[in-house]
Coordinates of C-alpha atoms and ligand atoms in Angstrom, one line a residue:
M302 CA -27.0 -128.1 -67.0
R303 CA -29.8 -130.5 -66.4
Y304 CA -32.3 -129.5 -63.8
S305 CA -32.7 -133.1 -62.6
Q306 CA -29.0 -133.1 -61.7
T307 CA -28.6 -129.5 -60.4
F308 CA -28.7 -128.6 -56.8
V309 CA -31.4 -125.9 -56.7
P310 CA -33.4 -126.6 -53.6
T311 CA -36.4 -124.4 -54.1
L312 CA -38.9 -123.9 -51.3
K313 CA -42.7 -123.7 -51.6
E314 CA -43.3 -121.9 -48.3
I315 CA -42.3 -118.3 -47.7
P316 CA -39.5 -118.3 -45.1
A317 CA -40.8 -116.6 -42.0
E318 CA -37.5 -115.1 -40.9
A319 CA -37.0 -113.1 -44.1
E320 CA -38.2 -109.5 -44.0
V321 CA -37.3 -108.2 -47.4
V322 CA -38.1 -109.6 -50.8
S323 CA -34.6 -110.3 -52.0
H324 CA -33.9 -112.4 -48.8
R325 CA -37.2 -114.3 -49.3
L326 CA -36.6 -115.0 -52.9
L327 CA -32.9 -116.0 -52.5
L328 CA -34.0 -118.6 -50.0
R329 CA -37.0 -119.7 -51.9
A330 CA -35.2 -120.0 -55.2
G331 CA -32.5 -122.2 -53.6
Y332 CA -29.7 -119.6 -54.1
I333 CA -28.5 -119.3 -50.5
R334 CA -28.8 -121.0 -47.1
K335 CA -28.1 -119.5 -43.7
L336 CA -25.3 -121.0 -41.6
S337 CA -25.6 -118.5 -38.7
A338 CA -26.6 -114.9 -38.2
G339 CA -25.5 -112.9 -41.3
V340 CA -23.4 -115.8 -42.6
Y341 CA -24.6 -117.6 -45.7
T342 CA -23.6 -120.5 -48.1
Y343 CA -24.0 -119.5 -51.7
L344 CA -25.5 -122.5 -53.5
P345 CA -24.6 -123.2 -57.1
F346 CA -27.1 -120.8 -58.6
G347 CA -26.4 -118.1 -56.0
L348 CA -22.7 -118.5 -56.7
A349 CA -23.3 -118.3 -60.4
A350 CA -25.0 -114.9 -60.0
I351 CA -22.2 -113.7 -57.8
R352 CA -19.6 -114.9 -60.4
K353 CA -21.5 -112.8 -63.1
V354 CA -21.1 -109.7 -60.9
E355 CA -17.4 -110.5 -60.3
R356 CA -16.7 -110.9 -63.9
I357 CA -18.1 -107.5 -64.8
V358 CA -16.2 -105.9 -61.9
R359 CA -13.0 -107.6 -62.9
E360 CA -13.3 -106.6 -66.6
E361 CA -14.0 -102.9 -65.7
M362 CA -11.3 -102.7 -63.0
N363 CA -8.7 -104.1 -65.3
R364 CA -9.9 -101.8 -68.1
A365 CA -9.3 -98.9 -65.7
G366 CA -5.8 -100.0 -65.2
A367 CA -6.2 -101.7 -61.8
Q368 CA -4.4 -104.9 -61.0
E369 CA -5.8 -107.8 -59.0
L370 CA -4.1 -109.4 -56.0
L371 CA -5.4 -111.3 -53.0
M372 CA -4.6 -110.3 -49.4
P373 CA -5.0 -112.3 -46.3
M374 CA -8.2 -112.2 -44.4
V375 CA -6.5 -112.6 -41.0
Q376 CA -4.6 -109.5 -40.1
P377 CA -2.3 -108.7 -37.2
A378 CA -3.6 -106.3 -34.6
D379 CA -0.3 -104.4 -34.5
L380 CA -0.8 -103.1 -38.1
W381 CA -4.2 -101.7 -37.0
R382 CA -2.6 -100.1 -34.0
E383 CA -0.4 -98.1 -36.3
T384 CA -3.4 -96.2 -37.6
G385 CA -5.2 -96.3 -34.3
R386 CA -8.0 -98.2 -35.8
Y387 CA -7.6 -101.3 -33.6
E388 CA -9.1 -99.3 -30.8
K389 CA -11.3 -97.0 -32.9
Y390 CA -13.0 -99.4 -35.2
G391 CA -15.6 -100.6 -32.7
P392 CA -17.2 -104.0 -32.2
E393 CA -17.6 -104.6 -36.0
L394 CA -14.0 -105.6 -36.0
L395 CA -13.8 -109.2 -34.9
R396 CA -10.7 -109.5 -32.7
F397 CA -9.1 -112.7 -31.5
K398 CA -5.9 -114.3 -30.3
D399 CA -3.9 -117.1 -32.0
R400 CA -2.2 -120.0 -30.1
H401 CA 0.8 -117.8 -29.4
D402 CA -1.4 -115.2 -27.8
R403 CA -0.9 -112.9 -30.8
E404 CA -3.8 -110.5 -31.3
S405 CA -5.4 -110.6 -34.7
C406 CA -8.6 -109.6 -36.5
L407 CA -10.7 -110.6 -39.4
G408 CA -10.4 -108.1 -42.2
P409 CA -13.4 -105.9 -42.5
T410 CA -11.4 -103.8 -45.1
H411 CA -7.8 -103.7 -46.1
E412 CA -6.3 -100.2 -45.9
E413 CA -3.7 -101.2 -43.3
V414 CA -2.6 -104.4 -45.1
I415 CA -2.3 -102.7 -48.5
T416 CA -0.5 -99.7 -47.1
D417 CA 2.0 -102.0 -45.4
L418 CA 2.6 -103.9 -48.6
V419 CA 3.1 -100.8 -50.7
R420 CA 5.4 -99.0 -48.2
G421 CA 7.6 -102.0 -48.3
E422 CA 7.8 -102.1 -52.1
V423 CA 7.4 -98.6 -53.5
R424 CA 10.4 -96.3 -53.3
S425 CA 10.2 -94.0 -56.2
Y426 CA 7.7 -91.9 -58.2
R427 CA 8.7 -94.1 -61.1
Q428 CA 6.7 -97.0 -59.6
L429 CA 3.5 -94.9 -59.5
P430 CA 0.6 -94.6 -60.1
L431 CA -0.6 -97.9 -58.7
N432 CA -4.1 -99.2 -58.3
L433 CA -4.5 -102.7 -56.6
Y434 CA -7.7 -104.6 -56.0
Q435 CA -9.0 -107.8 -54.7
I436 CA -12.3 -109.7 -54.5
Q437 CA -12.7 -111.4 -51.2
S438 CA -14.9 -112.3 -48.3
K439 CA -14.9 -109.7 -45.6
F440 CA -16.1 -110.1 -42.0
R441 CA -17.8 -107.3 -40.1
D442 CA -19.5 -108.2 -36.8
E443 CA -22.6 -106.1 -37.8
I444 CA -24.8 -105.2 -34.8
R445 CA -27.9 -106.0 -36.9
P446 CA -27.1 -108.5 -39.6
R447 CA -30.4 -108.6 -41.6
F448 CA -32.0 -108.8 -45.0
G449 CA -30.0 -111.8 -46.1
L450 CA -27.2 -110.8 -48.5
M451 CA -27.9 -107.2 -48.0
R452 CA -26.3 -106.8 -44.6
G453 CA -24.3 -109.9 -43.8
R454 CA -21.5 -110.4 -41.3
E455 CA -19.5 -112.3 -43.9
F456 CA -19.9 -110.9 -47.4
I457 CA -18.0 -110.6 -50.6
M458 CA -16.4 -107.3 -51.5
K459 CA -14.3 -105.9 -54.2
D460 CA -11.8 -103.4 -52.6
A461 CA -9.3 -101.4 -54.6
Y462 CA -6.6 -99.0 -53.3
S463 CA -4.9 -96.3 -55.4
F464 CA -1.5 -94.7 -54.7
D465 CA -0.4 -91.5 -56.4
V466 CA 2.4 -88.9 -56.3
D467 CA 0.2 -85.8 -55.7
D468 CA -3.3 -84.6 -55.3
E469 CA -3.9 -83.9 -58.9
Q470 CA -2.9 -87.5 -59.9
A471 CA -5.0 -88.9 -57.0
N472 CA -8.0 -87.0 -58.3
I473 CA -7.5 -88.5 -61.8
A474 CA -7.3 -92.0 -60.2
Y475 CA -10.6 -91.2 -58.3
Q476 CA -12.3 -90.1 -61.5
K477 CA -11.2 -93.3 -63.3
M478 CA -12.8 -95.3 -60.5
Y479 CA -15.9 -93.2 -60.6
D480 CA -16.2 -93.8 -64.4
A481 CA -15.5 -97.5 -63.9
Y482 CA -18.3 -97.8 -61.3
Q483 CA -20.7 -96.1 -63.7
R484 CA -19.9 -98.7 -66.3
I485 CA -20.1 -101.6 -63.8
F486 CA -23.5 -100.8 -62.4
T487 CA -24.8 -100.0 -65.9
R488 CA -23.6 -103.3 -67.2
C489 CA -25.2 -105.1 -64.2
G490 CA -28.5 -103.8 -65.5
L491 CA -29.2 -101.7 -62.4
Q492 CA -30.9 -98.4 -62.0
F493 CA -28.6 -96.5 -59.8
R494 CA -27.4 -93.0 -58.8
A495 CA -24.0 -91.7 -57.6
V496 CA -24.4 -89.5 -54.6
E497 CA -22.1 -87.4 -52.3
A498 CA -21.3 -89.3 -49.2
D499 CA -19.9 -89.1 -45.7
S500 CA -16.3 -90.5 -45.3
G501 CA -17.2 -92.3 -42.1
S502 CA -14.7 -94.4 -40.2
I503 CA -12.4 -94.9 -43.2
G504 CA -11.5 -91.2 -43.0
G505 CA -10.3 -89.0 -45.8
S506 CA -11.4 -85.9 -47.7
F507 CA -14.4 -86.7 -50.0
S508 CA -16.4 -89.6 -51.3
H509 CA -19.3 -90.9 -53.4
E510 CA -21.6 -93.7 -52.9
F511 CA -23.4 -95.6 -55.7
M512 CA -26.9 -96.4 -54.8
V513 CA -29.3 -98.8 -56.3
L514 CA -32.7 -97.2 -56.2
A515 CA -35.2 -99.3 -54.3
K516 CA -37.8 -98.6 -51.7
T517 CA -36.3 -101.1 -49.3
G518 CA -33.0 -99.3 -49.3
E519 CA -31.5 -98.5 -45.9
D520 CA -30.1 -95.2 -47.1
T521 CA -32.1 -92.0 -47.8
L522 CA -30.9 -89.7 -50.6
A523 CA -31.6 -86.0 -51.0
V524 CA -31.9 -85.4 -54.7
C525 CA -32.4 -81.9 -56.3
K526 CA -35.3 -81.6 -58.7
A527 CA -33.6 -78.7 -60.5
C528 CA -29.8 -79.5 -60.7
D529 CA -27.5 -82.5 -60.5
Y530 CA -27.1 -82.4 -56.7
A531 CA -27.6 -85.8 -55.0
A532 CA -26.3 -86.7 -51.6
N533 CA -26.8 -89.2 -48.8
V534 CA -28.8 -87.4 -46.1
E535 CA -25.9 -88.4 -43.8
K536 CA -23.8 -86.0 -45.7
A537 CA -26.3 -83.4 -47.1
A538 CA -25.3 -80.1 -45.5
I539 CA -28.0 -77.6 -44.6
K540 CA -26.7 -74.5 -46.2
A541 CA -29.5 -71.9 -45.7
R542 CA -28.9 -70.3 -42.3
P543 CA -32.1 -69.9 -40.3
V544 CA -33.2 -66.3 -40.0
E545 CA -32.6 -64.8 -36.5
N546 CA -35.9 -64.2 -34.8
Q547 CA -35.9 -60.6 -33.5
E548 CA -38.9 -60.9 -31.1
P549 CA -38.2 -59.6 -27.6
M550 CA -37.3 -62.3 -25.1
L551 CA -40.1 -63.0 -22.6
A552 CA -39.8 -64.2 -19.1
P553 CA -39.5 -68.0 -18.7
E554 CA -42.6 -69.7 -17.4
K555 CA -43.1 -73.2 -16.0
V556 CA -46.3 -74.8 -17.2
E557 CA -48.0 -78.1 -16.2
T558 CA -48.2 -80.6 -19.1
P559 CA -49.5 -83.7 -17.3
G560 CA -48.7 -86.9 -19.2
K561 CA -47.6 -85.0 -22.3
R562 CA -44.3 -86.5 -23.3
K563 CA -44.3 -86.6 -27.1
V564 CA -43.6 -83.5 -29.1
V565 CA -47.1 -83.7 -30.8
A566 CA -48.9 -84.1 -27.5
V567 CA -47.1 -81.2 -25.8
C568 CA -47.7 -78.9 -28.8
E569 CA -51.3 -79.8 -29.0
F570 CA -51.8 -79.3 -25.3
L571 CA -50.0 -75.9 -25.3
G572 CA -51.5 -74.8 -28.7
I573 CA -48.1 -74.3 -30.4
R574 CA -46.5 -75.6 -33.5
P575 CA -43.5 -78.0 -33.2
E576 CA -41.3 -75.2 -34.7
L577 CA -41.6 -73.5 -31.3
L578 CA -40.4 -76.5 -29.3
V579 CA -36.9 -77.8 -28.8
K580 CA -36.4 -81.4 -27.9
T581 CA -33.6 -82.7 -25.8
L582 CA -32.2 -86.1 -26.7
I583 CA -29.6 -88.1 -24.8
Y584 CA -27.0 -90.0 -26.7
K585 CA -24.6 -92.6 -25.3
V586 CA -21.3 -91.8 -27.0
T587 CA -18.1 -93.9 -27.4
G588 CA -15.1 -91.6 -27.7
G589 CA -12.6 -91.6 -30.6
D590 CA -10.2 -93.8 -28.6
G591 CA -12.9 -96.5 -28.6
Q592 CA -12.7 -96.6 -24.8
Q593 CA -14.2 -93.6 -23.1
K594 CA -18.0 -93.7 -22.9
Y595 CA -20.0 -90.6 -22.0
P596 CA -23.5 -89.2 -22.5
V597 CA -24.3 -86.1 -24.6
A598 CA -27.5 -84.0 -24.8
V599 CA -28.5 -82.9 -28.3
L600 CA -31.0 -80.2 -28.9
V601 CA -33.0 -79.9 -32.1
R602 CA -36.3 -78.2 -33.2
G603 CA -39.4 -80.3 -32.4
D604 CA -40.1 -81.3 -35.9
R605 CA -36.5 -82.1 -36.9
E606 CA -34.5 -85.4 -36.8
V607 CA -31.0 -85.6 -35.5
Q608 CA -28.6 -86.8 -38.2
E609 CA -26.5 -89.2 -36.2
V610 CA -23.6 -89.3 -38.7
K611 CA -23.3 -85.5 -38.4
L612 CA -23.3 -85.8 -34.7
K613 CA -20.7 -88.5 -34.7
N614 CA -18.4 -86.4 -36.9
L615 CA -18.9 -83.3 -34.6
L616 CA -18.0 -85.4 -31.5
Q617 CA -15.3 -87.4 -33.3
A618 CA -17.0 -90.4 -31.8
A619 CA -16.2 -94.0 -32.6
D620 CA -19.9 -94.9 -32.0
L621 CA -23.1 -93.5 -30.6
E622 CA -26.5 -94.6 -29.8
L623 CA -29.7 -92.9 -28.6
A624 CA -30.3 -93.7 -24.9
E625 CA -33.4 -95.7 -24.0
D626 CA -36.0 -94.3 -21.6
K627 CA -34.5 -96.1 -18.6
E628 CA -31.0 -95.0 -19.4
V629 CA -32.1 -91.4 -19.8
F630 CA -33.6 -91.5 -16.3
D631 CA -30.5 -93.1 -14.9
I632 CA -28.3 -90.4 -16.5
T633 CA -30.4 -87.3 -15.8
G634 CA -32.9 -88.3 -13.1
V635 CA -35.7 -87.0 -15.4
P636 CA -38.2 -89.2 -17.3
T637 CA -38.0 -88.9 -21.1
G638 CA -40.4 -86.3 -22.4
Y639 CA -39.7 -83.8 -19.7
L640 CA -36.0 -83.3 -20.3
G641 CA -34.7 -79.9 -21.1
P642 CA -31.3 -78.1 -21.4
I643 CA -31.8 -76.0 -18.2
G644 CA -30.2 -77.6 -15.2
L645 CA -28.4 -80.1 -17.4
N646 CA -25.2 -78.1 -17.2
G647 CA -25.2 -78.8 -13.5
L648 CA -25.0 -82.5 -14.4
K649 CA -21.7 -81.9 -16.2
L650 CA -23.3 -83.2 -19.4
K651 CA -22.0 -82.0 -22.7
V652 CA -24.8 -80.2 -24.5
V653 CA -24.7 -79.5 -28.2
A654 CA -27.4 -77.9 -30.4
D655 CA -28.4 -77.8 -34.0
L656 CA -27.9 -74.3 -35.6
E657 CA -31.5 -73.8 -36.0
V658 CA -32.0 -73.6 -32.2
A659 CA -29.8 -70.5 -32.1
A660 CA -32.3 -68.6 -34.3
M661 CA -35.3 -69.5 -32.2
R662 CA -36.9 -67.2 -29.6
N663 CA -39.2 -68.0 -26.7
F664 CA -39.3 -71.7 -27.2
V665 CA -40.6 -74.6 -25.2
V666 CA -38.4 -77.2 -23.6
G667 CA -38.9 -79.9 -20.9
A668 CA -38.7 -78.5 -17.4
G669 CA -36.4 -81.3 -16.2
E670 CA -39.3 -82.4 -14.0
K671 CA -42.1 -84.9 -14.6
N672 CA -45.3 -83.4 -16.0
Y673 CA -43.8 -79.9 -16.6
H674 CA -42.4 -77.9 -19.5
L675 CA -40.8 -74.4 -19.7
K676 CA -42.1 -71.7 -22.0
N677 CA -40.2 -68.6 -23.3
V678 CA -36.8 -70.2 -23.1
N679 CA -33.8 -68.7 -25.0
L680 CA -30.3 -69.9 -25.8
D681 CA -27.5 -68.0 -24.1
R682 CA -29.8 -66.2 -21.7
D683 CA -31.1 -69.3 -20.0
F684 CA -28.6 -72.0 -20.9
E685 CA -25.3 -72.5 -22.8
V686 CA -24.2 -75.2 -25.2
A687 CA -20.7 -76.6 -25.9
A688 CA -21.2 -76.5 -29.7
L689 CA -23.7 -75.2 -32.3
A690 CA -23.5 -77.1 -35.5
D691 CA -25.5 -78.5 -38.4
L692 CA -26.8 -81.6 -36.7
R693 CA -30.1 -82.3 -38.2
Q694 CA -31.2 -84.3 -41.2
I695 CA -32.0 -82.3 -44.3
A696 CA -35.8 -82.1 -44.7
A697 CA -38.2 -81.8 -47.6
D698 CA -38.6 -78.1 -47.0
D699 CA -34.9 -77.4 -47.1
P700 CA -33.6 -75.9 -50.4
C701 CA -30.9 -77.7 -52.4
P702 CA -27.5 -76.7 -50.9
L703 CA -26.1 -76.2 -54.4
C704 CA -28.8 -74.3 -56.4
G705 CA -31.5 -73.5 -53.9
G706 CA -34.0 -75.7 -55.8
E707 CA -36.5 -78.1 -54.5
L708 CA -35.3 -81.3 -53.0
G709 CA -36.8 -84.8 -53.1
Q710 CA -36.0 -87.8 -51.0
I711 CA -35.6 -91.3 -52.3
E712 CA -34.4 -94.6 -50.9
G713 CA -31.3 -96.4 -52.1
I714 CA -29.1 -99.5 -51.4
E715 CA -25.4 -98.7 -51.2
V716 CA -23.6 -101.0 -53.6
G717 CA -20.4 -99.1 -54.0
H718 CA -18.4 -96.5 -52.1
I719 CA -15.3 -94.6 -53.3
F720 CA -13.1 -92.4 -51.1
K721 CA -10.4 -89.9 -51.6
L722 CA -8.2 -90.8 -48.6
G723 CA -5.4 -88.4 -49.1
T724 CA -2.6 -89.1 -46.6
T725 CA -4.7 -90.4 -43.8
Y726 CA -3.1 -93.9 -43.9
S727 CA 0.2 -93.1 -45.6
A728 CA 1.1 -90.5 -42.9
S729 CA 0.3 -92.6 -39.9
M730 CA 2.0 -95.7 -41.4
R731 CA 4.8 -93.7 -43.0
A732 CA 4.2 -94.9 -46.5
V733 CA 6.5 -92.6 -48.5
F734 CA 8.2 -92.4 -51.9
Q735 CA 11.0 -90.3 -53.4
D736 CA 9.6 -87.7 -55.8
H737 CA 11.4 -86.1 -58.9
D738 CA 12.9 -83.5 -56.7
G739 CA 14.5 -86.1 -54.5
Q740 CA 12.1 -85.2 -51.7
E741 CA 10.4 -87.9 -49.6
K742 CA 6.6 -87.5 -49.6
P743 CA 3.7 -89.5 -48.3
L744 CA 1.7 -91.4 -50.9
I745 CA -1.7 -90.0 -51.8
M746 CA -4.3 -92.7 -51.5
G747 CA -7.9 -93.6 -52.5
C748 CA -10.0 -96.6 -51.7
Y749 CA -12.9 -98.0 -53.6
G750 CA -15.4 -100.7 -52.5
I751 CA -18.1 -102.7 -54.2
G752 CA -20.5 -105.0 -52.3
I753 CA -20.5 -108.0 -54.7
S754 CA -22.9 -110.2 -52.8
R755 CA -25.1 -107.1 -51.9
I756 CA -25.4 -106.4 -55.6
V757 CA -27.2 -109.7 -56.1
A758 CA -29.7 -108.8 -53.4
A759 CA -30.1 -105.2 -54.6
A760 CA -30.8 -106.4 -58.2
I761 CA -33.6 -108.6 -56.8
E762 CA -35.0 -105.7 -54.7
Q763 CA -35.2 -103.7 -57.9
N764 CA -36.3 -106.6 -60.2
H765 CA -39.0 -109.0 -59.1
D766 CA -42.7 -109.7 -59.1
E767 CA -45.1 -111.8 -57.1
N768 CA -43.9 -114.9 -58.9
G769 CA -40.2 -114.5 -58.2
I770 CA -36.9 -112.9 -59.3
I771 CA -36.5 -111.1 -62.6
F772 CA -32.8 -111.1 -63.1
P773 CA -31.2 -108.6 -65.5
V774 CA -29.8 -110.7 -68.3
A775 CA -26.2 -109.9 -67.2
L776 CA -26.6 -111.2 -63.7
A777 CA -28.8 -114.3 -64.3
P778 CA -27.1 -117.6 -63.3
V779 CA -28.2 -118.9 -66.8
Q780 CA -29.9 -116.9 -69.6
V781 CA -32.3 -119.5 -70.8
I782 CA -34.3 -122.3 -69.3
I783 CA -35.8 -125.0 -71.7
L784 CA -38.8 -126.7 -70.3
N785 CA -39.3 -130.2 -71.7
L786 CA -43.1 -130.5 -71.4
G787 CA -43.3 -134.0 -73.0
L788 CA -40.7 -136.0 -71.2
K789 CA -42.3 -139.3 -72.5
D790 CA -42.7 -138.0 -76.1
A791 CA -39.6 -138.9 -78.2
V792 CA -40.1 -136.1 -80.7
I793 CA -40.5 -133.4 -78.0
T794 CA -37.6 -134.7 -76.0
A795 CA -35.3 -134.9 -79.0
A796 CA -36.2 -131.3 -80.0
A797 CA -35.6 -130.1 -76.4
E798 CA -32.2 -131.9 -76.3
L799 CA -31.2 -130.5 -79.7
L800 CA -32.0 -126.9 -78.7
Y801 CA -30.1 -127.5 -75.5
T802 CA -26.9 -128.5 -77.3
Q803 CA -27.3 -125.9 -80.0
L804 CA -27.6 -123.1 -77.5
Q805 CA -24.7 -124.3 -75.5
T806 CA -22.6 -124.5 -78.7
Q807 CA -23.4 -120.9 -79.2
G808 CA -22.1 -120.0 -75.8
V809 CA -25.6 -119.5 -74.2
E810 CA -25.9 -120.7 -70.6
V811 CA -28.9 -123.0 -70.5
L812 CA -30.8 -125.0 -67.9
L813 CA -32.7 -127.9 -69.3
D814 CA -35.7 -128.8 -67.1
D815 CA -35.8 -132.5 -67.7
R816 CA -37.5 -133.3 -64.4
D817 CA -40.6 -135.5 -64.2
E818 CA -42.8 -132.7 -63.0
R819 CA -46.2 -131.2 -64.1
P820 CA -45.9 -128.2 -66.5
G821 CA -47.4 -126.0 -63.8
A822 CA -44.6 -126.8 -61.4
K823 CA -42.0 -126.2 -64.1
F824 CA -43.5 -122.8 -65.0
K825 CA -43.5 -121.8 -61.3
D826 CA -39.8 -122.7 -60.8
A827 CA -38.7 -121.0 -63.9
D828 CA -40.4 -117.8 -62.8
L829 CA -39.1 -118.1 -59.2
L830 CA -35.5 -118.6 -60.5
G831 CA -35.7 -115.4 -62.5
I832 CA -34.2 -116.8 -65.7
P833 CA -34.7 -114.2 -68.5
F834 CA -35.9 -116.5 -71.3
R835 CA -38.1 -119.5 -70.9
L836 CA -38.4 -121.9 -73.8
M837 CA -41.4 -124.2 -73.8
V838 CA -41.1 -127.3 -75.9
G839 CA -44.4 -129.3 -75.8
A840 CA -47.3 -130.7 -77.7
R841 CA -47.3 -127.9 -80.3
L842 CA -43.9 -129.0 -81.5
G843 CA -45.1 -132.3 -82.7
K844 CA -48.3 -130.8 -84.4
E845 CA -47.1 -127.5 -85.7
G846 CA -43.3 -127.5 -85.2
V847 CA -43.7 -124.5 -82.9
V848 CA -41.8 -123.6 -79.8
E849 CA -42.9 -120.8 -77.4
I850 CA -40.5 -118.4 -75.8
R851 CA -41.6 -116.3 -72.9
H852 CA -39.7 -113.2 -71.6
R853 CA -39.5 -113.3 -67.8
R854 CA -39.5 -109.5 -67.5
D855 CA -42.7 -108.5 -69.3
G856 CA -44.4 -111.9 -70.0
L857 CA -44.1 -111.3 -73.7
T858 CA -44.6 -114.6 -75.5
V859 CA -43.5 -115.4 -79.0
E860 CA -44.0 -118.5 -81.1
L861 CA -41.2 -119.6 -83.4
A862 CA -40.3 -122.5 -85.6
S863 CA -37.8 -124.6 -83.6
D864 CA -35.0 -123.9 -86.1
Q865 CA -35.4 -120.1 -85.6
V866 CA -35.1 -120.3 -81.8
V867 CA -31.3 -120.1 -81.5
A868 CA -30.9 -117.1 -83.7
Y869 CA -33.8 -115.3 -81.9
L870 CA -32.3 -115.9 -78.5
L871 CA -28.8 -114.9 -79.5
N872 CA -30.3 -111.7 -80.8
Q873 CA -32.3 -111.0 -77.7
I874 CA -29.4 -111.6 -75.4
A875 CA -27.2 -109.3 -77.5
V876 CA -30.0 -106.6 -77.5
A877 CA -30.3 -106.9 -73.7
G878 CA -26.5 -106.3 -73.4
S879 CA -26.3 -103.4 -75.7
A880 CA -29.4 -101.6 -74.3
V881 CA -27.7 -101.7 -71.0
Q882 CA -24.4 -100.3 -72.5
E883 CA -26.3 -97.3 -74.0
R884 CA -28.3 -96.3 -71.0
Ligands
LIG1412 P1 -23.0 -99.6 -44.8 O1 -23.2 -98.1 -44.6 O2 -24.1 -100.2 -45.7 O3 -22.7 -100.4 -43.6 P2 -20.3 -99.2 -45.4 O4 -20.2 -97.7 -45.6 O5 -19.9 -99.7 -44.1 O6 -21.7 -99.7 -45.8 P3 -18.0 -99.7 -47.1 O7 -17.0 -99.8 -45.9 O8 -17.9 -98.6 -47.9 O9 -19.5 -99.9 -46.5 O10 -17.9 -101.1 -47.9 C1 -17.9 -101.1 -49.3 C2 -19.1 -101.8 -49.8 O11 -19.3 -103.1 -49.2 C3 -20.4 -101.1 -49.5 O12 -20.7 -100.1 -50.5 C4 -21.5 -102.2 -49.5 O13 -21.9 -102.4 -50.9 C5 -20.7 -103.4 -49.1 N1 -21.0 -103.8 -47.7 C6 -20.7 -103.1 -46.6 N2 -21.1 -103.7 -45.5 C7 -21.8 -104.8 -45.9 C8 -22.5 -105.9 -45.3 N3 -22.6 -105.9 -44.0 N4 -23.1 -106.8 -46.0 C9 -23.0 -106.8 -47.4 N5 -22.3 -105.8 -48.1 C10 -21.7 -104.8 -47.3
LIG1413 MG1 -21.0 -100.6 -42.5

């Protein structure tokens, strides 16, 4: 590849709309361009990086015994109605009608389509196990597409689906995928961690997410410092039960708290700690049928956060969202900050509380009236709740649910998610097979996703500096860039051309920078593009026969006679590959 003929439209300015570094660098390095919100064109170098990921994924999926196929992106609504997901999936599912008025949707995931295929073809245990996968563009009408390839509306996913005769076999299939994922992300050169995860709208019995560790990650992980426990905070259960407070209950007392709406302000004003306050939050909930909308009041201790995924699971909701101030007022007639559980029952509002609230005594809540709070409030004596459950996010002071050890929290980017589905889909879609004993049984399923395009963004979040991308060797669009720094010098040009052909002959992917640009500009672009090895062929070649090689990752520069360059680079590329394999 010659740079002069390659379409890599790099940008000098920092794109204003890009909030995270991977988005900025993918735009600046000429890897992607935006078509519309969350929808991108992959330019040649962006596509090359994506193809690298795909190749690793294909090799490991095939090695694990999965077979590739390709399913349609446009799916009939009726199939989705069989599982109830046409209604339940929410607005991320893009629904539309064709010219014959037939309802359809763009595939955000393919459980329905694959289950339909398999129920039509698989009759007997002899045809099992089966693991089928595809690599394809998915469409999800995300509410907040952002961060470039990290959260697109159209993005590339690998999705696999396994079918087994019983639970034991299904667990083996799951473990095979777990192991394949470990190899995939290791080979991609990423630092990652597998964590326990919520099963979400896909349903099913258990699941793991694979998280690339990066500060910009949208997910928070609770990780035990003493044992192997690691979980998405959406999932991390709070095991230690709060100790019941045995203090005698005092008489409720209404106190004036003028202008004090925030927890901190109220606590300061009343001279109490937030552990003695219960906040009341209003959520707008969309029911499991995807239709019914209703508000719910949620009670948690003043210093805690509601974990919305736990709340969603408790309510079996399709979707939920914290109500804004004005909506809170419209629903309850009380300004935010002064809301409390007492009197809410009269509003026919469902009230649920975090477990911790049940153990609290004589706490403070909003009085349901502007500028007032109530002291010495107690659950059951003063108000009732429809449900008491683990609804809060695990906090730094919570012990590890497994070993009781200390927990830490880190950020991660979800690049893969595996689910044990069980019979969630096969039961509703009647995907059955005949077992040894002649009995008809539902297929036991699993599903396994990888965000192919998101991996490229995650790799950049984890590997970059102020000058640009630092691609892991395995994901770089090309491994080597040769800078011809003496375009008008016949000796230099001949040497650069020779190295270019020699490296290509050895199967190394090379970009030859043959542009009529100043050296400074060439250095800048090479850094920006993130190509692992930069070969500088310039004045020193003529005088001393020396070529410089610079490693993008650590800036290490070595000088070599030009006839040693190919062997050196082949060795470096092999070392980068094997170091990753061993990790
Ligand atoms: P998230 O919680 O980030 O929305 P998800 O749980 O909805 O992800 P899955 O349904 O498990 O994701 O999809 C499989 C994989 O596809 C994810 O692990 C992620 O890597 C990728 N992915 C999901 N949504 C997007 C998106 N909007 N843009 C890019 N990649 C995505
Ligand atoms: Mg999602």
